[in-house]
Amino acid sequence: MKYVLVTGGVVSGLGKGVTASSIGVVLKACGLRVTSIKIDPYLNTDAGTMSPFEHGEVFVLDDGGEVDLDLGNYERFLDVRLTRDNNITTGKIYQSVLDKERRGDFLGKTVQVVPHITDAIKNWVESVSVIPVDGKEGPADVCVIELGGTVGDIESMPFIEALRQLYFSVGQDNFCLIHVSLIPVLGVVGEQKTKPTQHSVRELRALGLTPHFLACRSAEPLLESTKQKLSQFCHVPVGNILNIHDVPNIWHVPLLLRNQNAHHAILNQLDLLSVATPPDLQEWTKRAETLDNLTSSVRIAMVGKYVGLSDSYLSVVKALLHACIACSLKPLVDWIAASDLEDDSAKLTPEAHAAAWKTLRNAACVLVPGGFGDRGVSGMILAAKYARENKVPYLGICLGMQISVIEFAQNVVGLESANSTEFDPLTPNPVVIFMPEGSRTHMGSTMRLGSRRTLFQTPDCITAKLYHSLEHVDERHRHRYEVNPEIVDTLEEAGLKFVGKDESGQRMEILELPSHPFYVGVQFHPEFKSRPGRPSAPFLGILKQCLVMAATGQLKAYVSKYQNGILGIEDMKSVSAVSSNHIAEGLRGMILAAKYARENKVPEFAWECRLLYHSLEYVDERHRHRYEVNPEIVGTFEEAGLKFVGKDESGQRMEILELPSHPFYVGVQFHPEFKSRPGRPSAPFLGLVMAATGQLKAYVSKCQNGTL
């Protein structure tokens, strides 16, 4: 096994997790199999009981492990599925050693930090590193280890010593140390300062570890003189000083490393040049550049409890990003503190209250994520009510689903006192209850955690179609409360439908409101399995997730195509058109395509052809044809609804047809493509593309108003 250790110095929050993930991406692009380990020196056994304000989100793994958010970065960057043992904490190490001591495994010896704690750390790293996490047989080629905190922290000393011993035992060809440090620029002087990094490296060397690479974080690219100075005083070759300066998005970091030949230097250090291939990062490059070049945007109202720290909802934000990119949209997340929406806020902080409601009303869709405790719950209920009544796309995750149930019970069913026993233990109408198997005395690892199966109750629901599965889906959970099964029938009679349940049929997993364009709640956390290029279904749908699609007017067409079994047929996926062809072969297929387009009414906006031409009288286009519409049958066609809106100067030759009952169904006898120009596109083609992407209505309105 080859090990890459990533440490940090000077200050915390430099991006060691992103750096470690990016190193893994580059090595994986070279054809190597990569796994990851995160070491957190805190005494907690896991991240499950930590406040999101203090430590960011708690990331949940398939096996139910509640771990540091950096493991979410590893999974998203490397597309792997880690285990709870891939997150090592001081609490876990000490607990394992003390359990052995209580069993008498040490045969009466004095149990000490060295060697017992350090041996436990080494054994843990070596055993976990060989567990396959990419779905293949056998161990990975490289294990990337991130040591949390900064060098010099008292709590990380046993880990530093254990990793020093690991380096010695596996040999220099199997170990690579990359130290992430800060190169600040003082505003007064304007010079890149190397002294903090020098001191950090000196501290690391004093502990027995000498870095092979420096990953220098800076606002701007490092000057060559700065690299020379770092090399001289930190004993690191200039070629091994990597600069990770600020970039437009974090997907550029693997490309930065590749462009500096970091992969070659790391492979050389690990003696892997003979088995590695040149890095293939084409997809990664395309993804980073696509995000940089997005111009259209969608506003998403995030109504939550922990909006003061965006890392509290890191995976939700990343899932929204994956979804938006698939829709060629830039996500604009508007953070709304749920408590600011409440009526009490109108009296105590009227400005914040007004601003929160203005933000909510300006959003294209509403998302209520997970959380615990009663703070802000009333505001979330108001947000859910606003989305339901105003037909605004809504997605509730975990607590957000429970909020939608409470709101519906209060305002539709008429149970004004309906509530969750989490917020009101004495409520006479408990629509959300504590799960029977939960513990009321212990907090850590006592929730319903990890990957669980949800069975779709009907193949006709939106969620089943978006998951492209008519039977079930496996998603990760983290909750103590659930929808009260005794109230389900009452809610469904009022119109709310529970379209997904667990294998017992008693636990509600997915709800939908059929009378609403998109009103969905899920008890699980779909964000944890979202990946770049493979977004999570409740956020987008198979390739275009549904929350964003509903907000941009694309959902109806997408679901319609899925129902008709043509998803993936590119010629009819976005537009429906029949190209000219004078050969009889394939004619039936063209007729079927035209029938499909007419019957399925895609897309969803009406138009008038003459407006696209900016001419109310005539248009000159080029022709090439031998056959024409029989003028004797025109009257019959028009009585049936087909309209010939363009004719030649004699009035006998049909040139343009439209179907007024259809959003966009047009045929032209001429060839408009011959006069299309860059910057001056042909009108029928412009209308077709605009109709397919939901832009035509606004365009035609501008034409009509003369404001184009």
Coordinates of C-alpha atoms in Angstrom, one line a residue, residues 198-427:
Q198 CA 9.0 28.1 7.4
H199 CA 8.0 27.9 11.0
S200 CA 5.3 25.4 10.3
V201 CA 7.8 23.1 8.4
R202 CA 10.3 23.5 11.2
E203 CA 7.7 22.4 13.7
L204 CA 6.9 19.4 11.5
R205 CA 10.5 18.4 11.1
A206 CA 11.1 18.7 14.9
L207 CA 8.4 16.0 15.3
G208 CA 10.2 13.6 12.9
L209 CA 8.4 14.3 9.6
T210 CA 10.0 16.1 6.7
P211 CA 7.6 17.1 3.9
H212 CA 8.2 16.0 0.3
F213 CA 5.9 18.6 -1.1
L214 CA 4.5 22.0 0.0
A215 CA 1.0 22.8 -1.1
C216 CA 0.9 26.6 -0.7
R217 CA -2.4 28.4 -0.4
S218 CA -2.4 32.0 -1.6
A219 CA -4.7 34.5 -3.1
E220 CA -2.6 34.9 -6.3
P221 CA -0.1 32.6 -8.0
L222 CA 3.3 32.3 -6.2
L223 CA 6.2 34.3 -7.6
E224 CA 9.2 32.4 -8.7
S225 CA 11.3 34.2 -6.0
T226 CA 8.8 33.0 -3.4
K227 CA 9.2 29.4 -4.5
Q228 CA 13.0 29.7 -4.4
K229 CA 12.9 31.1 -0.9
L230 CA 10.6 28.3 0.3
S231 CA 12.8 25.7 -1.3
Q232 CA 15.9 27.1 0.4
F233 CA 14.5 27.4 3.9
C234 CA 12.1 24.4 3.9
H235 CA 14.4 21.9 2.2
V236 CA 11.9 21.1 -0.5
P237 CA 12.8 21.0 -4.2
V238 CA 11.3 23.9 -6.2
G239 CA 9.6 21.4 -8.5
N240 CA 7.8 20.0 -5.4
I241 CA 6.4 23.3 -4.3
L242 CA 2.8 23.3 -5.5
N243 CA 0.7 26.5 -5.6
I244 CA -3.0 26.2 -4.9
H245 CA -4.1 29.8 -5.4
D246 CA -7.7 31.0 -5.3
V247 CA -9.7 29.7 -8.3
P248 CA -13.3 30.4 -9.6
N249 CA -14.5 27.0 -8.3
I250 CA -12.9 24.1 -6.4
W251 CA -13.1 21.8 -9.4
H252 CA -10.1 23.7 -10.8
V253 CA -7.9 22.4 -8.0
P254 CA -7.2 19.0 -9.6
L255 CA -6.4 20.9 -12.8
L256 CA -4.0 23.2 -11.0
L257 CA -2.2 20.2 -9.7
R258 CA -2.1 18.5 -13.1
N259 CA -0.8 21.7 -14.8
Q260 CA 2.1 21.8 -12.2
N261 CA 3.0 18.2 -12.9
A262 CA 2.2 17.3 -9.3
H263 CA 1.0 13.8 -10.4
H264 CA 4.4 13.1 -12.0
A265 CA 6.3 14.2 -8.9
I266 CA 4.0 12.3 -6.5
L267 CA 4.1 9.1 -8.7
N268 CA 7.9 9.4 -8.7
Q269 CA 8.0 9.7 -4.9
L270 CA 5.8 6.6 -4.6
D271 CA 7.7 4.6 -7.3
L272 CA 4.5 4.3 -9.4
L273 CA 5.6 5.9 -12.7
S274 CA 5.9 2.5 -14.3
V275 CA 2.2 1.5 -13.7
A276 CA 0.5 4.9 -14.0
T277 CA -0.9 6.5 -17.2
P278 CA -1.0 10.1 -18.2
P279 CA -3.8 11.8 -16.3
D280 CA -7.2 11.8 -18.1
L281 CA -9.1 14.8 -16.8
Q282 CA -11.2 15.8 -19.8
E283 CA -14.5 15.3 -18.0
W284 CA -13.2 17.2 -15.0
T285 CA -11.9 20.1 -17.2
K286 CA -15.2 20.3 -19.0
R287 CA -17.1 20.4 -15.7
A288 CA -15.0 23.2 -14.3
E289 CA -15.2 25.3 -17.4
T290 CA -18.9 24.7 -17.7
L291 CA -19.4 26.1 -14.2
D292 CA -17.3 29.1 -15.0
N293 CA -19.3 30.0 -18.1
L294 CA -22.8 29.6 -16.8
T295 CA -24.8 32.8 -17.3
S296 CA -28.5 31.9 -16.6
S297 CA -29.3 31.5 -13.0
V298 CA -32.1 30.2 -10.7
R299 CA -32.8 31.6 -7.2
I300 CA -33.3 29.0 -4.5
A301 CA -34.6 29.9 -1.1
M302 CA -32.9 27.8 1.6
V303 CA -35.0 28.1 4.7
G304 CA -33.1 26.6 7.6
K305 CA -31.9 26.7 11.2
Y306 CA -28.2 26.9 10.7
V307 CA -27.8 29.4 7.9
G308 CA -25.2 31.4 9.7
L309 CA -22.6 28.8 8.5
S310 CA -23.0 27.6 5.0
D311 CA -20.9 24.5 5.8
S312 CA -23.9 23.4 7.9
Y313 CA -25.6 22.4 4.7
L314 CA -22.6 21.7 2.5
S315 CA -23.9 18.6 0.9
V316 CA -27.2 20.2 0.1
V317 CA -25.4 23.1 -1.6
K318 CA -23.2 20.7 -3.6
A319 CA -26.3 18.7 -4.6
L320 CA -28.0 21.9 -5.8
L321 CA -24.8 22.8 -7.8
H322 CA -24.7 19.4 -9.4
A323 CA -28.4 19.7 -10.4
C324 CA -28.1 23.3 -11.7
I325 CA -25.1 22.4 -13.9
A326 CA -27.1 19.6 -15.4
C327 CA -29.7 22.3 -16.3
S328 CA -27.0 24.8 -17.5
L329 CA -28.0 27.1 -14.6
K330 CA -26.0 28.9 -12.0
P331 CA -27.4 28.4 -8.5
L332 CA -28.1 31.5 -6.5
V333 CA -28.8 30.2 -3.0
D334 CA -30.7 32.8 -0.8
W335 CA -30.1 31.9 2.8
I336 CA -33.2 32.6 5.0
A337 CA -33.1 32.1 8.8
A338 CA -36.4 30.3 9.4
S339 CA -36.9 32.3 12.6
D340 CA -36.9 35.6 10.6
L341 CA -40.1 34.5 8.9
E342 CA -42.0 34.0 12.1
D343 CA -44.7 36.5 13.4
D344 CA -42.6 37.3 16.5
S345 CA -39.8 38.5 14.2
A346 CA -42.1 41.1 12.7
K347 CA -42.3 42.8 16.2
L348 CA -38.7 42.2 17.4
T349 CA -36.7 42.6 14.2
P350 CA -39.1 44.0 11.5
E351 CA -36.3 44.7 9.0
A352 CA -35.0 41.2 9.1
H353 CA -38.6 39.9 8.9
A354 CA -39.4 42.0 5.9
A355 CA -36.2 41.1 4.1
A356 CA -36.7 37.4 4.7
W357 CA -40.2 37.4 3.2
K358 CA -39.0 39.5 0.3
T359 CA -36.3 37.0 -0.4
L360 CA -38.7 34.1 -0.1
R361 CA -41.2 35.6 -2.6
N362 CA -38.4 36.4 -5.1
A363 CA -37.2 32.8 -5.1
A364 CA -38.0 30.3 -7.9
C365 CA -38.2 27.4 -5.5
V366 CA -38.0 26.7 -1.8
L367 CA -35.9 24.1 0.0
V368 CA -36.2 23.2 3.7
P369 CA -33.3 21.0 4.8
G370 CA -32.9 18.9 7.9
G371 CA -32.3 20.0 11.4
F372 CA -33.1 19.3 15.1
G373 CA -34.9 21.2 17.8
D374 CA -37.9 23.6 17.8
R375 CA -36.1 26.9 16.9
G376 CA -37.3 28.3 13.6
V377 CA -39.9 25.6 13.1
S378 CA -42.8 28.1 12.8
G379 CA -40.9 29.9 10.1
M380 CA -40.4 26.7 8.2
I381 CA -44.1 25.9 8.4
L382 CA -44.9 29.4 7.0
A383 CA -42.4 28.8 4.1
A384 CA -44.0 25.4 3.3
K385 CA -47.5 27.0 3.4
Y386 CA -46.3 29.8 1.1
A387 CA -44.9 27.3 -1.4
R388 CA -48.0 25.1 -1.3
E389 CA -50.5 27.9 -1.7
N390 CA -48.6 29.8 -4.4
K391 CA -47.6 26.7 -6.4
V392 CA -43.9 27.4 -5.9
P393 CA -41.7 24.2 -6.3
Y394 CA -40.9 22.9 -2.8
L395 CA -38.5 20.2 -1.6
G396 CA -38.4 19.2 2.1
I397 CA -35.6 17.0 3.3
C398 CA -35.9 15.0 6.5
L399 CA -37.2 17.7 8.9
G400 CA -38.4 19.6 5.8
M401 CA -40.7 16.7 5.0
Q402 CA -42.1 16.6 8.5
I403 CA -42.7 20.3 8.3
S404 CA -44.8 19.9 5.2
V405 CA -46.9 17.2 7.0
I406 CA -47.4 19.5 10.0
E407 CA -48.4 22.5 7.7
F408 CA -50.8 20.4 5.7
A409 CA -52.4 18.9 8.8
Q410 CA -52.9 22.4 10.3
N411 CA -54.1 24.3 7.3
V412 CA -55.7 21.8 5.0
V413 CA -57.0 19.0 7.2
G414 CA -58.0 21.5 9.9
L415 CA -56.0 20.1 12.8
E416 CA -54.8 23.5 14.2
S417 CA -52.9 21.9 17.1
A418 CA -51.1 19.3 14.8
N419 CA -47.4 19.2 15.6
S420 CA -44.4 16.9 16.1
T421 CA -43.8 15.5 19.5
E422 CA -40.2 16.8 19.1
F423 CA -41.6 20.3 19.4
D424 CA -44.7 19.8 21.5
P425 CA -44.6 16.5 23.5
L426 CA -48.2 17.1 24.7
T427 CA -49.8 17.9 21.3

